[in-house]
């Protein structure tokens, strides 16, 4: 069954604002001669091209050769390097003992996983598992533990080839690993070994026991040891790691203070970061690695906590895979794949309400990396989607990036000219490769903007917080057995608008959409005293409520904007403190404001 991807974030905001409007808003009834309310940009809805018809079959031991779909040739295994050419049950893997080369606790587990495939839009009956959707055909392949015993601690689909499950039951546990390319599977005790990272040819494993303190081991697809690095006693706390695109280097953060660059070919390493407590930043609490430019560079970050201020801060450094440090501005948040532009969000505060999380007023800046100077900025736009969806917002070409705005999502194009192009889907994340046509839709779907088609998985539960894209654009990934989570939404200070430097510091609005006038009130809320009624088109300047500034301290001063307030009536309402051209100040309903 086909269904549109959930526009969760955008719809939540729309519902809240629509409910307020349905109650009359905060303006008098419209006059007969008032201008019409502006409408949002029209968007087209892509039409699916294939209807779901089949019902999945469980994949124990198949009794017949799978029937291919659409004339495709039958096949035995899902080969991630090629397109799916068949549909049906996948035979269970044939056990093949593999020498462990010193990692004796790894043992074959040929019956550890079961497999299933589903046609596009077909309801997925599993409540748990890790799933891969082919971006060209919409077929979904799922993997899960046959035992289903207890808590599933981790899922991972390293580079699309490896399926990794950590499972607990009755105080004991196993780690399971499957090679999707060959069908082979293994298991081991997670107290002995921990899988840290993987790419198509290699896996990085932490051997936690030994004399004097264990080691990191790089093994190939046949479990042959390629390189080994010592773990100093007490050095291993938790691991974050990235392989370089050529598989020859690993950026590794094994503890709270240190980041190493491992050379797989030479079995050598160097220190990229040794973080220390700082008088300016505070006490170190974590060291992290994250990819830049779709993995062609690495960002090394140290997190700090300033106990005196009760505030968290971070300091980052940018490196190439040769260990050379590159230019990095601490404002930069997302670097384009071509390395020419960086984007970041500024100009706001967290609203901080339990139901509304976001920056207000949100502004995204796009800057030239070489000069460090802004190229343009987009008012009322955010790089934060509201559902913790990670990954770069940049198109693979670097020609633009995706932003969340008041009425949906846009591509803010850098080339050939700056412009905003609306996307007709919710929470779109660009593919890391290809021709800029493919976007994941949330965590469950794929949208092709060139063909205007999409596929969406039909599931009965929320997917887990697992980024959909791996290192290529041939498939997305999602996991189940999460238990659900809430979706936050944001308020934006009007519709999005591109601005070019030099930027004005003043944030100004125009009253719009009342069909008559907008009440200026002494306090937030429709019960407060009316100071004036402002006609559509009236210019207002953002100001700061003196009562708020006097009363606010600590957390409120840091995380609540002095010009906006959120109150609950029948719905959640946002109010903004403004000043008129005559110097009159007061509160107005947020929904009737747009940028000047």
XYZ file of C-alpha atoms in Angstrom:
596
model
C 0.000 0.000 0.000
C 1.340 3.416 -0.930
C 1.206 6.319 1.452
C 2.770 9.734 1.550
C 5.794 10.208 3.833
C 4.825 11.739 7.174
C 5.331 15.496 7.187
C 5.599 15.154 10.962
C 7.460 18.283 11.843
C 5.741 20.597 9.404
C 2.263 19.184 10.070
C 2.575 19.554 13.828
C 3.287 23.249 13.483
C 0.533 23.644 10.900
C -2.032 21.952 13.140
C -1.174 24.208 16.071
C -1.390 27.377 14.009
C -4.496 26.262 12.143
C -6.266 25.566 15.419
C -5.512 29.070 16.637
C -6.754 30.575 13.404
C -9.938 28.524 13.597
C -10.673 30.153 16.949
C -10.497 33.614 15.412
C -6.860 34.380 16.171
C -6.136 37.667 17.915
C -7.685 40.171 15.550
C -11.190 41.614 14.976
C -13.516 40.067 12.372
C -12.369 40.800 8.781
C -13.730 43.790 6.946
C -15.404 43.278 3.529
C -12.724 45.297 1.716
C -9.642 43.756 3.337
C -7.046 42.109 1.058
C -6.929 38.328 0.785
C -4.613 36.279 2.970
C -1.366 35.339 1.198
C -1.081 31.669 0.337
C 1.921 29.371 0.750
C 3.856 28.290 -2.344
C 2.190 25.505 -4.257
C 3.923 22.155 -4.257
C 3.329 19.097 -6.341
C 2.802 15.676 -4.817
C 4.747 12.899 -6.519
C 2.711 9.986 -7.746
C 3.889 6.437 -7.055
C 4.353 4.341 -10.144
C 4.012 0.817 -8.758
C 1.195 -0.637 -6.697
C 1.906 -3.096 -3.901
C 0.295 -6.457 -4.452
C 2.312 -9.200 -2.793
C 2.411 -10.478 0.747
C 5.811 -11.276 2.286
C 6.663 -14.862 3.012
C 8.764 -15.886 6.013
C 12.224 -17.029 5.053
C 12.927 -20.241 6.775
C 14.173 -22.799 4.249
C 12.555 -21.983 0.884
C 10.884 -24.813 -0.946
C 11.111 -23.304 -4.414
C 13.197 -20.902 -6.399
C 12.019 -17.314 -5.713
C 9.826 -15.859 -8.429
C 11.419 -12.772 -9.951
C 9.463 -9.512 -10.262
C 9.026 -7.582 -13.504
C 10.932 -10.142 -15.560
C 14.091 -9.955 -13.455
C 16.380 -12.960 -13.146
C 16.134 -14.989 -9.910
C 19.033 -14.716 -7.483
C 20.236 -16.324 -4.279
C 21.545 -13.413 -2.235
C 21.135 -9.681 -1.945
C 24.382 -8.248 -3.313
C 24.735 -4.699 -2.076
C 27.104 -3.641 -4.871
C 24.439 -4.378 -7.519
C 20.801 -3.497 -8.027
C 18.165 -5.872 -6.741
C 17.144 -8.111 -9.582
C 14.960 -10.562 -7.699
C 12.363 -10.813 -4.996
C 11.626 -13.548 -2.524
C 13.024 -15.464 0.412
C 16.788 -15.588 0.847
C 18.283 -19.009 1.666
C 19.882 -19.290 5.116
C 23.671 -18.921 5.084
C 25.925 -21.943 4.788
C 28.211 -22.219 7.839
C 31.853 -21.736 6.926
C 34.380 -21.861 9.804
C 36.694 -18.863 9.630
C 40.032 -18.705 11.476
C 39.969 -15.861 13.979
C 43.691 -15.129 14.131
C 43.840 -14.499 17.873
C 40.198 -13.512 18.344
C 39.254 -16.969 19.536
C 35.855 -16.088 20.939
C 34.331 -15.412 17.517
C 32.406 -18.432 16.294
C 30.187 -19.137 13.270
C 26.458 -18.658 13.846
C 24.806 -19.822 10.608
C 21.268 -19.726 12.011
C 21.526 -16.426 13.895
C 19.592 -14.313 11.358
C 16.396 -14.580 9.405
C 15.652 -12.574 6.272
C 12.634 -11.214 4.467
C 11.982 -9.040 1.417
C 8.971 -6.816 0.758
C 7.731 -5.160 -2.390
C 7.355 -1.343 -2.539
C 4.726 -0.171 -0.072
C 4.065 -3.672 1.263
C 3.287 -3.727 4.995
C 6.265 -4.871 7.055
C 4.996 -7.300 9.655
C 8.127 -7.409 11.772
C 8.215 -5.425 14.992
C 12.016 -5.408 15.118
C 14.962 -5.660 12.779
C 17.214 -3.658 10.522
C 15.941 -2.865 7.033
C 17.441 -1.712 3.728
C 15.352 -0.032 1.013
C 16.684 -0.030 -2.543
C 16.391 3.539 -3.850
C 15.704 2.487 -7.448
C 13.113 -0.257 -6.958
C 11.670 0.408 -3.485
C 12.228 -3.204 -2.399
C 12.935 -3.608 1.315
C 15.121 -6.336 2.805
C 14.930 -7.005 6.550
C 17.212 -8.882 8.952
C 16.612 -9.847 12.554
C 17.726 -12.340 15.185
C 16.035 -15.742 14.983
C 16.129 -16.086 18.754
C 14.600 -12.691 19.494
C 15.918 -13.003 23.022
C 15.667 -9.898 25.149
C 16.873 -6.373 24.619
C 18.455 -5.419 21.295
C 21.223 -3.078 22.335
C 22.610 -1.915 18.996
C 21.873 -2.148 15.322
C 24.268 -1.147 12.583
C 24.564 -1.631 8.862
C 28.198 -0.747 8.328
C 28.562 0.579 4.790
C 25.508 -1.473 3.785
C 27.340 -4.770 3.921
C 27.424 -5.753 7.595
C 24.428 -6.288 9.881
C 25.312 -5.984 13.546
C 23.057 -6.820 16.513
C 23.903 -6.766 20.197
C 21.370 -8.756 22.206
C 20.837 -9.271 25.937
C 18.818 -11.882 27.769
C 18.865 -12.827 31.452
C 22.011 -10.866 32.229
C 24.031 -12.457 29.427
C 24.456 -11.331 25.892
C 25.773 -11.989 22.417
C 26.945 -9.815 19.565
C 25.862 -11.075 16.158
C 27.350 -10.085 12.811
C 26.230 -10.981 9.312
C 27.886 -10.359 5.955
C 25.080 -9.486 3.533
C 27.310 -10.199 0.574
C 28.132 -13.812 1.452
C 25.376 -14.685 3.948
C 27.899 -15.811 6.587
C 27.221 -14.944 10.243
C 29.143 -15.013 13.527
C 28.624 -14.355 17.216
C 30.785 -13.534 20.249
C 30.665 -12.396 23.874
C 30.336 -8.574 23.996
C 32.410 -8.509 27.188
C 35.335 -9.883 25.188
C 35.032 -8.004 21.904
C 33.251 -4.899 20.684
C 32.788 -4.007 17.055
C 33.668 -0.353 16.558
C 33.384 0.471 12.855
C 33.207 -1.166 9.489
C 33.398 -0.627 5.757
C 32.877 -3.051 2.907
C 36.292 -4.744 3.169
C 37.364 -4.125 6.769
C 36.089 -4.221 10.334
C 37.603 -2.525 13.381
C 37.149 -4.555 16.582
C 38.169 -3.708 20.138
C 39.545 -6.764 21.955
C 38.794 -5.762 25.531
C 40.768 -8.395 27.400
C 44.408 -9.341 27.286
C 47.795 -8.501 28.697
C 48.481 -5.715 29.384
C 45.275 -4.042 28.217
C 43.739 -5.399 25.042
C 44.051 -4.070 21.509
C 42.254 -2.747 18.453
C 42.284 -5.150 15.511
C 41.493 -4.428 11.871
C 40.291 -7.579 10.099
C 39.325 -8.111 6.494
C 36.157 -9.674 5.114
C 37.636 -13.147 5.676
C 38.457 -12.315 9.313
C 42.182 -12.193 8.623
C 44.057 -9.719 10.819
C 45.361 -6.725 8.871
C 46.583 -4.417 11.634
C 46.730 -4.240 15.422
C 46.970 -1.303 17.817
C 47.423 -1.498 21.602
C 44.844 -0.297 24.105
C 46.512 1.171 27.160
C 45.061 0.050 30.526
C 42.104 2.268 31.359
C 42.226 3.895 27.925
C 39.090 2.284 26.526
C 35.762 3.814 27.594
C 33.703 3.801 24.439
C 34.601 4.056 20.798
C 33.676 6.298 17.948
C 35.528 5.666 14.696
C 35.527 6.489 10.980
C 37.265 4.751 8.089
C 38.756 6.888 5.333
C 37.260 6.473 1.826
C 40.304 4.430 0.705
C 39.978 2.185 3.836
C 43.633 2.826 4.785
C 43.088 5.145 7.757
C 40.838 5.172 10.814
C 40.012 8.179 13.007
C 39.398 6.720 16.456
C 38.089 8.305 19.675
C 38.482 5.593 22.348
C 37.953 7.743 25.444
C 36.934 11.163 26.722
C 40.131 13.020 25.885
C 42.001 11.474 22.948
C 41.549 11.013 19.199
C 43.986 8.890 17.177
C 44.622 8.528 13.463
C 45.397 4.858 12.731
C 47.318 3.798 9.635
C 45.993 0.368 8.655
C 48.788 -0.437 6.215
C 51.607 0.499 8.578
C 49.969 -0.561 11.882
C 51.011 2.825 13.260
C 49.126 5.721 14.793
C 49.392 9.403 15.652
C 47.498 11.614 18.083
C 45.137 14.107 16.439
C 43.729 15.488 19.674
C 44.706 15.345 23.319
C 42.044 17.445 25.007
C 42.739 19.051 28.391
C 40.686 21.064 30.849
C 40.542 24.705 29.844
C 40.090 27.845 31.925
C 38.124 29.326 29.038
C 36.024 26.282 28.059
C 35.849 24.234 31.264
C 36.360 20.563 32.059
C 36.712 18.015 29.235
C 33.858 15.517 29.145
C 34.177 13.935 25.698
C 36.134 13.614 22.451
C 34.341 12.806 19.192
C 34.931 12.261 15.469
C 32.470 13.046 12.670
C 32.735 13.037 8.866
C 33.122 16.149 6.727
C 32.596 16.391 2.970
C 30.878 12.984 2.896
C 33.782 11.345 4.705
C 36.654 12.873 2.723
C 37.755 14.791 5.838
C 37.229 14.372 9.551
C 36.112 16.785 12.269
C 37.592 16.208 15.722
C 35.632 17.749 18.589
C 36.297 18.086 22.301
C 33.315 18.749 24.555
C 33.768 20.871 27.682
C 31.560 21.646 30.674
C 31.936 24.941 32.530
C 30.694 24.129 36.027
C 30.732 27.762 37.170
C 28.401 28.778 34.325
C 26.514 25.484 34.092
C 27.112 25.525 30.343
C 28.370 23.070 27.703
C 30.829 24.195 25.041
C 32.812 22.512 22.298
C 35.949 23.170 20.286
C 36.545 21.482 16.905
C 39.493 20.961 14.552
C 39.424 19.847 10.921
C 41.847 17.318 9.436
C 42.455 15.526 6.176
C 43.278 11.818 6.170
C 47.006 12.537 6.068
C 46.712 14.069 9.533
C 47.174 17.631 8.277
C 45.106 20.253 10.050
C 42.913 22.432 7.815
C 41.190 25.761 8.325
C 38.129 25.612 10.540
C 35.862 28.344 11.895
C 34.026 27.349 15.087
C 30.813 28.791 13.647
C 30.793 26.339 10.746
C 28.323 23.535 11.218
C 27.994 21.779 7.864
C 30.706 21.750 5.172
C 29.696 21.222 1.546
C 31.014 18.069 -0.206
C 33.085 20.188 -2.619
C 34.668 21.998 0.334
C 33.756 25.440 -1.009
C 30.994 26.492 1.374
C 30.011 26.086 5.008
C 26.636 26.628 6.673
C 25.626 27.316 10.241
C 22.630 28.482 12.220
C 22.621 31.619 14.328
C 20.578 34.437 15.795
C 18.353 32.586 18.197
C 17.711 30.882 21.506
C 16.220 27.525 22.384
C 12.565 28.037 23.177
C 12.929 25.371 25.848
C 9.288 24.358 26.262
C 8.688 20.638 26.707
C 6.597 20.557 23.530
C 8.457 23.053 21.363
C 12.175 22.676 20.708
C 13.982 24.892 18.263
C 15.788 28.140 17.589
C 13.941 31.453 17.314
C 14.399 33.494 15.229
C 16.279 30.894 13.158
C 18.757 32.178 10.555
C 21.007 29.993 8.361
C 24.227 31.542 7.041
C 26.096 30.195 4.000
C 29.745 31.300 3.829
C 32.731 30.982 1.513
C 35.257 28.620 3.127
C 38.319 30.246 1.577
C 37.496 33.793 2.670
C 35.313 32.983 5.675
C 32.846 35.654 4.520
C 29.072 35.069 4.267
C 27.675 34.653 0.756
C 24.034 34.966 1.846
C 21.753 34.054 4.708
C 18.200 32.721 4.900
C 15.888 34.183 7.544
C 13.349 31.877 9.175
C 15.160 28.709 8.147
C 16.757 25.959 10.196
C 19.238 23.130 9.709
C 17.591 21.311 12.615
C 14.645 19.169 11.535
C 13.108 18.607 14.959
C 13.423 14.808 14.959
C 17.190 14.354 15.556
C 17.807 13.361 11.950
C 21.582 13.528 11.457
C 23.704 13.754 8.352
C 24.759 16.571 6.061
C 22.075 18.835 4.573
C 24.195 19.512 1.452
C 23.456 18.108 -1.990
C 26.191 15.762 -3.177
C 27.288 18.318 -5.800
C 27.551 21.136 -3.271
C 25.144 23.235 -5.366
C 22.754 23.769 -2.435
C 21.523 22.500 0.905
C 18.185 21.581 2.459
C 16.594 23.734 5.177
C 13.421 23.538 7.224
C 11.141 26.570 6.872
C 7.724 27.668 8.089
C 5.713 25.858 5.432
C 7.899 22.843 4.678
C 11.410 22.265 3.352
C 13.444 24.064 0.711
C 16.699 23.629 -1.180
C 18.676 26.844 -0.723
C 20.672 26.835 -3.940
C 24.148 28.335 -4.044
C 24.683 27.694 -7.756
C 23.925 28.831 -10.377
C 22.238 31.655 -8.412
C 20.973 31.784 -4.815
C 17.297 30.824 -4.689
C 14.844 28.792 -2.602
C 13.236 25.720 -4.212
C 10.445 23.987 -2.279
C 10.446 20.207 -1.819
C 7.066 18.403 -1.605
C 8.169 15.969 1.128
C 8.870 16.111 4.847
C 12.307 15.810 6.515
C 14.263 15.267 3.270
C 17.947 14.363 3.613
C 20.068 14.485 0.424
C 21.837 11.347 -0.742
C 25.642 11.360 -0.299
C 26.202 10.667 -4.000
C 24.475 10.635 -7.350
C 22.915 13.441 -9.366
C 21.189 15.414 -6.550
C 17.861 13.730 -7.327
C 17.554 11.398 -4.313
C 16.398 12.326 -0.810
C 15.514 10.132 2.117
C 12.080 11.028 3.508
C 12.444 10.904 7.252
C 13.841 7.464 7.982
C 11.350 5.348 6.054
C 11.182 6.601 2.493
C 12.997 7.726 -0.644
C 12.009 10.609 -2.934
C 13.348 11.068 -6.480
C 12.958 14.759 -7.352
C 13.965 14.233 -10.991
C 11.298 11.585 -11.620
C 8.888 12.927 -8.952
C 8.308 9.490 -7.448
C 8.752 8.086 -3.998
C 8.730 4.883 -1.987
C 7.689 4.648 1.653
C 7.962 1.686 3.995
C 4.732 0.714 5.743
C 5.578 -0.034 9.387
C 3.592 -0.297 12.605
C 6.045 1.503 14.904
C 8.383 4.487 14.934
C 11.849 3.885 13.473
C 14.874 4.317 15.711
C 17.276 7.260 15.670
C 19.454 5.842 12.933
C 20.626 7.977 10.016
C 19.212 6.607 6.745
C 22.187 7.061 4.393
C 25.414 5.093 4.429
C 28.325 5.858 2.123
C 26.371 5.518 -1.144
C 22.975 6.348 -2.653
C 21.862 2.813 -3.587
C 19.850 2.193 -0.424
C 18.645 3.726 2.842
C 18.547 1.980 6.232
C 16.154 2.048 9.171
C 15.644 0.064 12.372
C 12.597 -0.994 14.368
C 12.168 -2.110 17.995
C 12.461 1.460 19.184
C 9.253 1.995 21.157
C 8.332 5.357 19.660
C 9.366 8.938 20.294
C 7.733 12.346 20.157
C 8.167 14.817 17.330
C 9.001 18.418 18.149
C 8.121 21.404 15.998
C 9.383 24.933 15.598
C 8.100 28.475 15.287
C 9.607 30.606 12.551
C 9.650 34.400 12.418
C 7.747 34.604 9.130
C 8.325 33.051 5.713
C 11.886 32.310 4.515
C 13.842 35.024 2.750
C 17.336 35.217 1.235
C 19.412 38.235 2.300
C 22.830 39.352 1.059
C 25.576 41.130 3.009
C 25.919 43.621 4.558
C 23.201 42.291 6.869
C 20.958 44.529 8.953
C 21.044 43.785 12.683
C 17.459 44.925 13.197
C 14.775 42.251 13.012
C 11.597 43.815 11.671
C 8.173 42.449 10.722
C 5.016 43.424 8.899
C 1.540 42.564 10.142
C -0.088 40.219 7.661
C -3.084 37.965 7.266
C -5.483 39.545 9.787
C -7.866 40.930 7.111
C -8.350 43.861 9.452
C -5.835 44.602 12.250
C -3.758 42.892 14.935
C -4.187 43.577 18.629
C -1.136 44.905 20.481
C -1.532 43.687 24.064
C 0.029 44.548 27.419
C 0.785 40.882 28.208
C 0.941 37.629 26.211
C -2.487 36.081 25.715
C -5.904 37.019 24.387
C -7.162 38.065 27.817
C -4.581 40.858 28.272
C -5.407 44.546 27.869
C -5.460 45.878 24.278
C -3.079 48.793 23.666
C -3.713 49.277 19.944
C -4.929 47.511 16.808
C -2.279 47.405 14.071
C -3.387 47.345 10.429
C -2.067 44.802 7.933
C 1.217 46.153 6.586
C 2.208 47.896 9.827
C 5.963 47.709 10.422
C 7.097 46.370 13.795
C 10.577 45.999 15.271
C 11.555 43.197 17.614
C 12.100 44.493 21.130
C 12.815 42.996 24.553
C 10.197 42.845 27.263
C 11.596 44.815 30.229
C 9.650 42.638 32.660
C 11.190 39.503 31.151
C 14.718 40.960 31.204
C 14.343 41.989 34.850
C 12.934 38.660 35.985
C 14.978 36.245 33.868
C 18.111 34.614 35.189
C 20.131 31.443 34.836
C 18.535 28.872 32.549
C 15.782 31.213 31.312
C 18.232 33.914 30.310
C 20.390 31.444 28.396
C 17.656 29.430 26.689
C 14.509 31.566 26.456
C 14.445 34.453 24.005
C 13.543 37.792 25.699
C 11.162 38.669 22.870
C 9.001 35.562 22.641
C 6.725 33.741 25.076
C 4.809 30.486 24.800
C 1.549 29.981 26.662
C -0.968 27.158 26.816
C -4.663 27.810 26.274
C -6.561 25.221 24.281
C -3.457 25.145 22.071
C 0.150 26.253 22.389
C 0.382 29.937 21.448
C 3.464 32.007 20.627
C 3.612 35.734 21.401
C 6.241 38.262 20.331
C 7.263 41.526 22.039
C 7.524 44.355 19.468
C 7.798 48.139 19.137
C 5.786 50.286 16.700
C 7.080 53.276 14.726
C 5.442 55.507 17.382
C 7.464 53.842 20.143
C 4.538 51.860 21.570
C 5.603 48.416 22.841
C 3.608 45.301 23.586
C 2.836 41.691 22.685
C 1.330 40.408 19.410
C 0.324 36.953 18.210
C 3.199 35.309 16.344
C 1.069 33.851 13.546
C 0.246 37.285 12.089
C 3.855 38.390 11.532
C 6.051 38.167 8.459
C 9.470 39.595 7.646
C 9.681 43.223 6.646
